[in-house]
PDB file of C-alpha atoms in Angstrom:
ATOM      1  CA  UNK I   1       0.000   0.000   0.000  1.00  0.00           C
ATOM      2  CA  UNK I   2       3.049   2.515   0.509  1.00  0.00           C
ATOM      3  CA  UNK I   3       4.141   2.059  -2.916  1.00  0.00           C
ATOM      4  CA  UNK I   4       0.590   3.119  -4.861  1.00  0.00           C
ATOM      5  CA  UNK I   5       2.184   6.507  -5.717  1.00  0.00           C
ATOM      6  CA  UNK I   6       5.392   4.890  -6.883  1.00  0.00           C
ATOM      7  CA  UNK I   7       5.882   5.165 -10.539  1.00  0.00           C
ATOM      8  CA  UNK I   8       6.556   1.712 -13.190  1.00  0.00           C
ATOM      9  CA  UNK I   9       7.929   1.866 -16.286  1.00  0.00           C
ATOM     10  CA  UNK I  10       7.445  -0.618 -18.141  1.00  0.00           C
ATOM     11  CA  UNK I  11       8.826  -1.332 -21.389  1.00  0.00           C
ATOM     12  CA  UNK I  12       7.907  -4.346 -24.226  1.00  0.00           C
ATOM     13  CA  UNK I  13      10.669  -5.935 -25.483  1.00  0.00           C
ATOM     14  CA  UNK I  14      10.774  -8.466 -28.677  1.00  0.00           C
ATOM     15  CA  UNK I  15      14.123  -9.979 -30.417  1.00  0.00           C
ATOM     16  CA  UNK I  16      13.518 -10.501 -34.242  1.00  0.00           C
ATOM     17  CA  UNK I  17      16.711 -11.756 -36.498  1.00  0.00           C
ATOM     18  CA  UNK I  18      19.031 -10.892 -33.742  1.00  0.00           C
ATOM     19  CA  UNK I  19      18.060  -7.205 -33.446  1.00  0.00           C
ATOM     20  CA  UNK I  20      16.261  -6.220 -29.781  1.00  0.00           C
ATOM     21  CA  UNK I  21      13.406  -3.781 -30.453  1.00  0.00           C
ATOM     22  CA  UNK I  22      11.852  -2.089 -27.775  1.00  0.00           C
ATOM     23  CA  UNK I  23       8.692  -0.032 -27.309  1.00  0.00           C
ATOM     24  CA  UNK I  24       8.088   3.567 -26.170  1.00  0.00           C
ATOM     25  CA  UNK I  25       8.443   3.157 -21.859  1.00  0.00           C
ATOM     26  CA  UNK I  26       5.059   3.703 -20.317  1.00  0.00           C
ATOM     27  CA  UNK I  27       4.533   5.201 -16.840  1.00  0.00           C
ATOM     28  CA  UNK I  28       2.157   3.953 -14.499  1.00  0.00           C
ATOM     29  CA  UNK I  29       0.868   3.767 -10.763  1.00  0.00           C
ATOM     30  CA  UNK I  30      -1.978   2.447  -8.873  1.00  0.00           C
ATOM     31  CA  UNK I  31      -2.795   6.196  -8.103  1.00  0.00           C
ATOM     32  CA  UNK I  32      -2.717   7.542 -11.788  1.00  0.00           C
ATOM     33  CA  UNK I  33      -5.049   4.198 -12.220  1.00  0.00           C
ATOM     34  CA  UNK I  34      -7.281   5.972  -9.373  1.00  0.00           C
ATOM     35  CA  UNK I  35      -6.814   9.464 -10.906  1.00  0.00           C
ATOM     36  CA  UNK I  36      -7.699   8.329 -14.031  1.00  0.00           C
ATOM     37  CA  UNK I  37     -11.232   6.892 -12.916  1.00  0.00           C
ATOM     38  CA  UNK I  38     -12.429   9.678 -11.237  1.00  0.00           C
ATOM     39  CA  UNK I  39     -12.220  11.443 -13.901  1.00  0.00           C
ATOM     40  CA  UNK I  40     -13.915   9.235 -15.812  1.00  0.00           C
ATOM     41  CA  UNK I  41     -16.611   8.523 -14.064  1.00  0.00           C
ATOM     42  CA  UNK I  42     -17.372  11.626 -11.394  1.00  0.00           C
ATOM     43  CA  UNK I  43     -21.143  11.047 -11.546  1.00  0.00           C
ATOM     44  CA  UNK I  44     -23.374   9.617  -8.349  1.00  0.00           C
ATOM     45  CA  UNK I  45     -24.222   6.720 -10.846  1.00  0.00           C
ATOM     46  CA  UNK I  46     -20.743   5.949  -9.185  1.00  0.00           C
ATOM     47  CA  UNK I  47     -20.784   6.527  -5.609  1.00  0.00           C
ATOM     48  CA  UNK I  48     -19.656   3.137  -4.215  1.00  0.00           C
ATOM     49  CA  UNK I  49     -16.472   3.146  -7.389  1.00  0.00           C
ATOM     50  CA  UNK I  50     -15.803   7.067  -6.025  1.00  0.00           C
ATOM     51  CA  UNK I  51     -15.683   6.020  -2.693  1.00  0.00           C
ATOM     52  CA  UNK I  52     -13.471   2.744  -2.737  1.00  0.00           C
ATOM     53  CA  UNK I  53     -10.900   5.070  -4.761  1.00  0.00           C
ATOM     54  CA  UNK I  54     -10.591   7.954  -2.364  1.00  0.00           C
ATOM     55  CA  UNK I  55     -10.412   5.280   0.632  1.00  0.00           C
ATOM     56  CA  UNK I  56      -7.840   3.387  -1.261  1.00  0.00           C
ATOM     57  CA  UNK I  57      -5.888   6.720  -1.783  1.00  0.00           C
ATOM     58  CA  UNK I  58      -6.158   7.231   1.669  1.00  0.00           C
ATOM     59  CA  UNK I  59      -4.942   4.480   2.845  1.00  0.00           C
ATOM     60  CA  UNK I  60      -1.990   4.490   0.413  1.00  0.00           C
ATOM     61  CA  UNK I  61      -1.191   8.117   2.241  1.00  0.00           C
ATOM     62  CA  UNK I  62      -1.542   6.471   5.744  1.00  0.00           C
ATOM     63  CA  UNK I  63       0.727   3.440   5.049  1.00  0.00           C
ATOM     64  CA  UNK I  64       3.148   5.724   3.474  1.00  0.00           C
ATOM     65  CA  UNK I  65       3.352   7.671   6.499  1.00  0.00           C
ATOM     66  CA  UNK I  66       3.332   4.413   8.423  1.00  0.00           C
ATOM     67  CA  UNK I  67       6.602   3.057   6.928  1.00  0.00           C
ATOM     68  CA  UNK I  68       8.551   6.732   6.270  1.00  0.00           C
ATOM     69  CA  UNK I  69       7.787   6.184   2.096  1.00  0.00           C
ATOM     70  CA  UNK I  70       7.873   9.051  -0.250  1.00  0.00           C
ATOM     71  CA  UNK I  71       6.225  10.903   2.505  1.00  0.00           C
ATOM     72  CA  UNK I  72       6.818  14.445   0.241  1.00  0.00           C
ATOM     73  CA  UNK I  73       4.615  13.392  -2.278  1.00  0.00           C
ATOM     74  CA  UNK I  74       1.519  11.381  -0.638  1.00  0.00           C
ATOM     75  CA  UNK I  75      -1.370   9.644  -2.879  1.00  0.00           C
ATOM     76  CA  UNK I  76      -3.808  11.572  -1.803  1.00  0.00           C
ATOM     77  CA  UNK I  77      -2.312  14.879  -2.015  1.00  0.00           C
ATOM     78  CA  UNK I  78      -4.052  15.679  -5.598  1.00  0.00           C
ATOM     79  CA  UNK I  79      -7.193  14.956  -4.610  1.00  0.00           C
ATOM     80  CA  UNK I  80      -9.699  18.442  -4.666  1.00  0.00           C
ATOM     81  CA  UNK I  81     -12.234  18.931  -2.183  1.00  0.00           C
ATOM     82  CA  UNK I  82     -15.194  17.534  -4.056  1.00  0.00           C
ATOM     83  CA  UNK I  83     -13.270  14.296  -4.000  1.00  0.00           C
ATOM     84  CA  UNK I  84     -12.056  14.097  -0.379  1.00  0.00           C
ATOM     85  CA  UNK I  85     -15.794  14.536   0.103  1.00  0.00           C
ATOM     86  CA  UNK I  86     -16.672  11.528  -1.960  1.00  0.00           C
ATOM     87  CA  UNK I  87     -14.235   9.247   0.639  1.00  0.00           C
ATOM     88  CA  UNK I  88     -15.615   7.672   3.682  1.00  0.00           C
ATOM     89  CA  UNK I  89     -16.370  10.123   6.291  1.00  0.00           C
ATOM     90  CA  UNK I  90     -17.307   8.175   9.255  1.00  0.00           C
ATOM     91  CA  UNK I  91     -14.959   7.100  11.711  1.00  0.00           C
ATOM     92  CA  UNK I  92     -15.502   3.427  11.560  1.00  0.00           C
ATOM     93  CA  UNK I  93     -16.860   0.996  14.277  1.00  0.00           C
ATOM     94  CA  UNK I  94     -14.479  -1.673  14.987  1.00  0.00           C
ATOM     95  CA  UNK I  95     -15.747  -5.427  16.019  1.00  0.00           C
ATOM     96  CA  UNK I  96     -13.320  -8.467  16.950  1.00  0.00           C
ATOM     97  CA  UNK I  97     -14.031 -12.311  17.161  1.00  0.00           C
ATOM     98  CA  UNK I  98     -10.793 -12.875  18.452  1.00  0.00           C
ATOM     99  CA  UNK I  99     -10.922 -15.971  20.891  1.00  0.00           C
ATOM    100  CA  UNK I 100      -8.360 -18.167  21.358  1.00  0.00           C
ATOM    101  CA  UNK I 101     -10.454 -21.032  22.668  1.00  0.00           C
ATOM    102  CA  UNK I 102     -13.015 -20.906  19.811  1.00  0.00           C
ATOM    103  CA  UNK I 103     -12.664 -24.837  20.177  1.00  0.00           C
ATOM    104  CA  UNK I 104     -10.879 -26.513  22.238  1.00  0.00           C
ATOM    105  CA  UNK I 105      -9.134 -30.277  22.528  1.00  0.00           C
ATOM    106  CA  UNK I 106      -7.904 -32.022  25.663  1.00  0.00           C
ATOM    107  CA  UNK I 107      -3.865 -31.639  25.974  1.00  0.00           C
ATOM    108  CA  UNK I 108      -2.915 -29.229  23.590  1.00  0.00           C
ATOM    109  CA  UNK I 109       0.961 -29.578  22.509  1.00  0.00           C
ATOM    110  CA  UNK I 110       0.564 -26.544  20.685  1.00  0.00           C
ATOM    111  CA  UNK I 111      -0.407 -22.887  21.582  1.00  0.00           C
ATOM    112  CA  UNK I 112      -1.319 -20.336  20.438  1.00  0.00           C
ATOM    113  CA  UNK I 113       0.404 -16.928  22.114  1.00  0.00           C
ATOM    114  CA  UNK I 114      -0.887 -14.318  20.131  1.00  0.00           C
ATOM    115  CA  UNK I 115      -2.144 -12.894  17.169  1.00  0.00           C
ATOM    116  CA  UNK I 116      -1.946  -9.789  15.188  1.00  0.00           C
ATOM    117  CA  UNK I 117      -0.965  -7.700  11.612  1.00  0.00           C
ATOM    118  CA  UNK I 118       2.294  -7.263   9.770  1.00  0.00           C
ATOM    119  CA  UNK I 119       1.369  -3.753   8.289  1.00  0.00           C
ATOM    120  CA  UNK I 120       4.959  -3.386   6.552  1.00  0.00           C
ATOM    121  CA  UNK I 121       4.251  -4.591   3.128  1.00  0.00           C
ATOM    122  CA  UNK I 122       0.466  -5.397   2.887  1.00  0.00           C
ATOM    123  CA  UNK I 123      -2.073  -6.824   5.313  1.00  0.00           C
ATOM    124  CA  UNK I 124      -0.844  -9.714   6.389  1.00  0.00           C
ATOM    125  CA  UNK I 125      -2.319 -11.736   9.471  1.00  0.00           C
ATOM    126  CA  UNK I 126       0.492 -13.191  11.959  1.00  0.00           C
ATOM    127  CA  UNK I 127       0.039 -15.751  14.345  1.00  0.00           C
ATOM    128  CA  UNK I 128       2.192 -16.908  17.288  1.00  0.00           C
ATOM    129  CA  UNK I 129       2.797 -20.345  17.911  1.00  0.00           C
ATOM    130  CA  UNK I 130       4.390 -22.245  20.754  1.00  0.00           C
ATOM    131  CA  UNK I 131       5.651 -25.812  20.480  1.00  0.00           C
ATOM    132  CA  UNK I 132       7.988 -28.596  21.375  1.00  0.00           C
ATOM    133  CA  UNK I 133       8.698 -29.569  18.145  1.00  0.00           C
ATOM    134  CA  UNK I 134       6.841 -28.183  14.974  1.00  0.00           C
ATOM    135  CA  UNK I 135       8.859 -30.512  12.067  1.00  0.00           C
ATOM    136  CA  UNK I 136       5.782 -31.965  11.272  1.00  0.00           C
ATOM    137  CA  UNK I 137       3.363 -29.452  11.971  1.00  0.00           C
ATOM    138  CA  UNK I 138       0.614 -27.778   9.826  1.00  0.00           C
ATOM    139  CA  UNK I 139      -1.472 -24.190  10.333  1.00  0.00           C
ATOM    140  CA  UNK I 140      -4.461 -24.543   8.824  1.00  0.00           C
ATOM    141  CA  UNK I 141      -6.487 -21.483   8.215  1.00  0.00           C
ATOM    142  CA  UNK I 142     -10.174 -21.461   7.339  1.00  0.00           C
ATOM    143  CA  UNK I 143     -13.077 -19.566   6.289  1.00  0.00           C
ATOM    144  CA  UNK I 144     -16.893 -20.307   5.421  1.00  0.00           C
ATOM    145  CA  UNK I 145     -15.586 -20.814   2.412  1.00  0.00           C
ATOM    146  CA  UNK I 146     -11.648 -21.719   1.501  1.00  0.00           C
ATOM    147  CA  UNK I 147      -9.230 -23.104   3.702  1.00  0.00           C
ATOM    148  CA  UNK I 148      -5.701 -22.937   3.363  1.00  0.00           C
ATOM    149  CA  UNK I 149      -2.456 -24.708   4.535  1.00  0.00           C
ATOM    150  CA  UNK I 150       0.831 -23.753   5.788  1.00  0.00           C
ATOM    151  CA  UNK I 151       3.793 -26.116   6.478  1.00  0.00           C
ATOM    152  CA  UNK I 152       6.204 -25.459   9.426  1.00  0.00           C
ATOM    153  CA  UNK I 153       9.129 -25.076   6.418  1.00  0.00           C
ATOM    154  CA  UNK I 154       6.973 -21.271   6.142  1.00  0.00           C
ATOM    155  CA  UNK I 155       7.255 -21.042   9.771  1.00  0.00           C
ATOM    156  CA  UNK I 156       9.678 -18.303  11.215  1.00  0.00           C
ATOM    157  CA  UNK I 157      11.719 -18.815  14.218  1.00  0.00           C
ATOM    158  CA  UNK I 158      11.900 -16.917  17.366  1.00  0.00           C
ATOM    159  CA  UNK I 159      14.487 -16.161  19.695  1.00  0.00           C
ATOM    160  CA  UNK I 160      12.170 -17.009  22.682  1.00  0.00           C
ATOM    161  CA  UNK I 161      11.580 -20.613  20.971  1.00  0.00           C
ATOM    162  CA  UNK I 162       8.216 -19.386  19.584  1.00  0.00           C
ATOM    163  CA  UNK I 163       7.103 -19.462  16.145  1.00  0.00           C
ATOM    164  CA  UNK I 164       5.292 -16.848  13.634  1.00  0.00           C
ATOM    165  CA  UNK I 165       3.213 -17.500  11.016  1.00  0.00           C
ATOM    166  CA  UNK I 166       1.943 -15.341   8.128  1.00  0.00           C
ATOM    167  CA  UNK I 167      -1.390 -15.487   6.374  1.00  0.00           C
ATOM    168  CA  UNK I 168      -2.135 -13.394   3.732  1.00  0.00           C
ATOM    169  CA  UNK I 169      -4.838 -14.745   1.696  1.00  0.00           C
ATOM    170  CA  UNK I 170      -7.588 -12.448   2.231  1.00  0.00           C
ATOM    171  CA  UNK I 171      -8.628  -9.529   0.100  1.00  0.00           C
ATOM    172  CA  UNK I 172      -9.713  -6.075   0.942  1.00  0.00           C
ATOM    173  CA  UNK I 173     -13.103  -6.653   1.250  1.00  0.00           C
ATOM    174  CA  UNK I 174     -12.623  -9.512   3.660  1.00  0.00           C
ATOM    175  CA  UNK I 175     -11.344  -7.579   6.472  1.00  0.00           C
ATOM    176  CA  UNK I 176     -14.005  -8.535   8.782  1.00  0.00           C
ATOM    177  CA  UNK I 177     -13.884 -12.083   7.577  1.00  0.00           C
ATOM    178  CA  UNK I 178     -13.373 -14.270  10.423  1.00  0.00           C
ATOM    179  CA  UNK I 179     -10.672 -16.956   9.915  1.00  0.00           C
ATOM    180  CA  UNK I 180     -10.301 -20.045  12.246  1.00  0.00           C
ATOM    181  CA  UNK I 181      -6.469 -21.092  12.945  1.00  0.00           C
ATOM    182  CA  UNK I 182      -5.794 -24.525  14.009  1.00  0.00           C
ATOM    183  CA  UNK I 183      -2.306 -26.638  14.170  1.00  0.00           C
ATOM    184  CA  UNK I 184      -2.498 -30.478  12.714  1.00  0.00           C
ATOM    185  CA  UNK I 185       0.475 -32.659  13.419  1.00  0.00           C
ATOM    186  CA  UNK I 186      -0.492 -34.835  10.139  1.00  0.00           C
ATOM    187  CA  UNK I 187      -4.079 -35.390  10.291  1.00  0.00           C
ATOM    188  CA  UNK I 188      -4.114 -34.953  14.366  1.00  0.00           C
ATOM    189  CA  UNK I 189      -5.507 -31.665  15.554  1.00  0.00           C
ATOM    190  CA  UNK I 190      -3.165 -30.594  18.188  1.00  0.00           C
ATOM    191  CA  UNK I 191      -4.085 -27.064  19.342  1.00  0.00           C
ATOM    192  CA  UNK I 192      -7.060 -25.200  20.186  1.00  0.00           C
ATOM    193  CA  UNK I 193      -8.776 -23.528  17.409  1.00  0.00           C
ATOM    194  CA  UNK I 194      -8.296 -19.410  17.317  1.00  0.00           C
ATOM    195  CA  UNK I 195     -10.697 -17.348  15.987  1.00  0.00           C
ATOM    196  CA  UNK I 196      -9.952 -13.694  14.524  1.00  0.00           C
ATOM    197  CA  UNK I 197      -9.676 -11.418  12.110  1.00  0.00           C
ATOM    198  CA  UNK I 198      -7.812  -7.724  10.640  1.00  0.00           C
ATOM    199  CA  UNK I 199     -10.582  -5.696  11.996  1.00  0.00           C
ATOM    200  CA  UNK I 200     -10.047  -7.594  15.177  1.00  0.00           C
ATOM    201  CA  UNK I 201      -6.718  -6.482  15.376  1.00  0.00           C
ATOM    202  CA  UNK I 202      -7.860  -2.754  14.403  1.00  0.00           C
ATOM    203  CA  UNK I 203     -10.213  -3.553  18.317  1.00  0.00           C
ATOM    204  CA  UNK I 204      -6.986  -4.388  19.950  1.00  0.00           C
ATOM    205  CA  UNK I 205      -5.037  -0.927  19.017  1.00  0.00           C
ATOM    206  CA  UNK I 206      -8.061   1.327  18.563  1.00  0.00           C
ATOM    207  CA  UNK I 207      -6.704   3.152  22.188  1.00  0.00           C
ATOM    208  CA  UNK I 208      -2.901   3.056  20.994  1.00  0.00           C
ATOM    209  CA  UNK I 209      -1.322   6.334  21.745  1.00  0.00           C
ATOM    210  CA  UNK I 210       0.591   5.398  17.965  1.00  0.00           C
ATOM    211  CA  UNK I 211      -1.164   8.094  15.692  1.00  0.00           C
ATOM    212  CA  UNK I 212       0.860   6.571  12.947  1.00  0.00           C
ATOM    213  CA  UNK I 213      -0.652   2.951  13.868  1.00  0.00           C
ATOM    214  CA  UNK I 214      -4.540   4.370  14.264  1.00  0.00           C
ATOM    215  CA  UNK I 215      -4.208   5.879  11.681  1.00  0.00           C
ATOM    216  CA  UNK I 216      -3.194   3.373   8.968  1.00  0.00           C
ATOM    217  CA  UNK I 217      -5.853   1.246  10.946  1.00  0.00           C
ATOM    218  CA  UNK I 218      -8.626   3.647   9.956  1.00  0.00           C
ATOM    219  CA  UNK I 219      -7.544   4.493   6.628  1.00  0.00           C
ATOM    220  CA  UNK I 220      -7.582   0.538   5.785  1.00  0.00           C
ATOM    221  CA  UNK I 221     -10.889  -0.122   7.751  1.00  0.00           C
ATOM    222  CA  UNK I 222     -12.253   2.260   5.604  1.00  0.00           C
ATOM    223  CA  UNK I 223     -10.745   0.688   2.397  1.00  0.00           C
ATOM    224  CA  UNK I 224     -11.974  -2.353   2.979  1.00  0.00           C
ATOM    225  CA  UNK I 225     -15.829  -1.352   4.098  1.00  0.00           C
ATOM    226  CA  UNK I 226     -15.734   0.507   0.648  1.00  0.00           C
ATOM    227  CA  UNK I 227     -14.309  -2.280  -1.126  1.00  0.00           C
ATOM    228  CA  UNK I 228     -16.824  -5.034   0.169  1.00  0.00           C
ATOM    229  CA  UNK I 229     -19.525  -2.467  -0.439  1.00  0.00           C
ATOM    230  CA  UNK I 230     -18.282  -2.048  -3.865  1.00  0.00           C
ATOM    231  CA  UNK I 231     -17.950  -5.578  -4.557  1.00  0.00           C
ATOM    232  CA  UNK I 232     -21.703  -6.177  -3.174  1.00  0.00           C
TER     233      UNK I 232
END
């Protein structure tokens, strides 16, 4: 999200008889792309499309504040004041489902310790995990609908003898999805099953004395109400 303002050139390349031609470079960003559309289509026909731009704007301003990017020359700094207006306005309400007993099993050899965001290069849910031995564990992450797996080779080692693991299969719309987190040593469930989801990490900080923190929180809330209310 800190990189939407970034420029990419991009250039098409073909080798014919042994001579390289290329084309013409073109220069592009995800906020030209956003620039360009509001333009195009201004009109209340396009509220919820007017709206998820702004937001995403927004929240490619935020995170570049967040992580110290390009902070002289934010996304959202073209915008006029007819379009600020057409970006969410209302400070959102969060809601978690975090629980870390959202189903439990009788002796546990796995734990999990916490749970939380990686904001640094896009939303990414981390978990904490705490275990003897984890060679032949498995996270398994599910939804109502998909259900993903990660082996302990993705796992990252701790210094403490803990364990993170990163989950970033959800899109923006899906921010209050909740996602249940269990481990499986083969086909054995051998944790408790955690509950949560990114707006339930959004709950956790929504007192943070971080402005930089509630603020990227917002601005992405906010992206991702617009973008599920765009996508219906």
């Amino acid at each position: 999200p800190a990189n939407i303002n970034d420029t990419v050139y991009a250039t098409l390349c073909a080798e014919f008889n042994g001579t390289l031609y290329k084309s013409e470079v073109l220069e592009y960003s995800v906020a030209k792309y956003c620039y360009n559309m509001l333009t195009k289509y201004p009109g209340d026909d396009y509220a919820s499309l007017r709206t998820l731009l702004v937001d995403l704007l927004n929240y490619g301003a935020s995170a570049q504040i967040y992580t110290n990017h390009n902070t002289e020359n934010l996304a959202n700094n073209a915008l006029t004041d007819a379009q600020v207006q057409w970006g969410t306005q209302e400070k959102p309400i969060y809601s978690t489902v975090q629980n870390k007993d959202f189903a439990v099993i009788e002796n546990p050899t796995a734990t999990f310790k916490s749970a939380g965001l990686n904001l640094e290069k896009a939303i990414t849910l981390r978990f904490k995990i705490q275990a003897e031995n984890v060679d032949n564990l498995t996270v398994v992450v599910e939804t109502d609908k998909y259900i993903w797996q990660i082996p302990s080779t993705d796992f990252e080692a701790l210094a403490d003898g803990g364990y993170y693991v990163y989950f970033s299969g959800l899109n923006a719309a899906q921010m209050q999805d909740t996602v249940y987190v269990t481990v499986y040593e083969g086909d054995n469930i051998v944790s408790n099953t955690l509950s949560y989801s990114i707006e339930s990490y959004a709950y956790s900080k929504q007192t943070s004395t971080d402005e930089k923190l509630t603020s990227i929180l917002e601005a992405m809330i906010k992206y991702g109400n617009s973008a599920k209310a765009f996508a219906g």
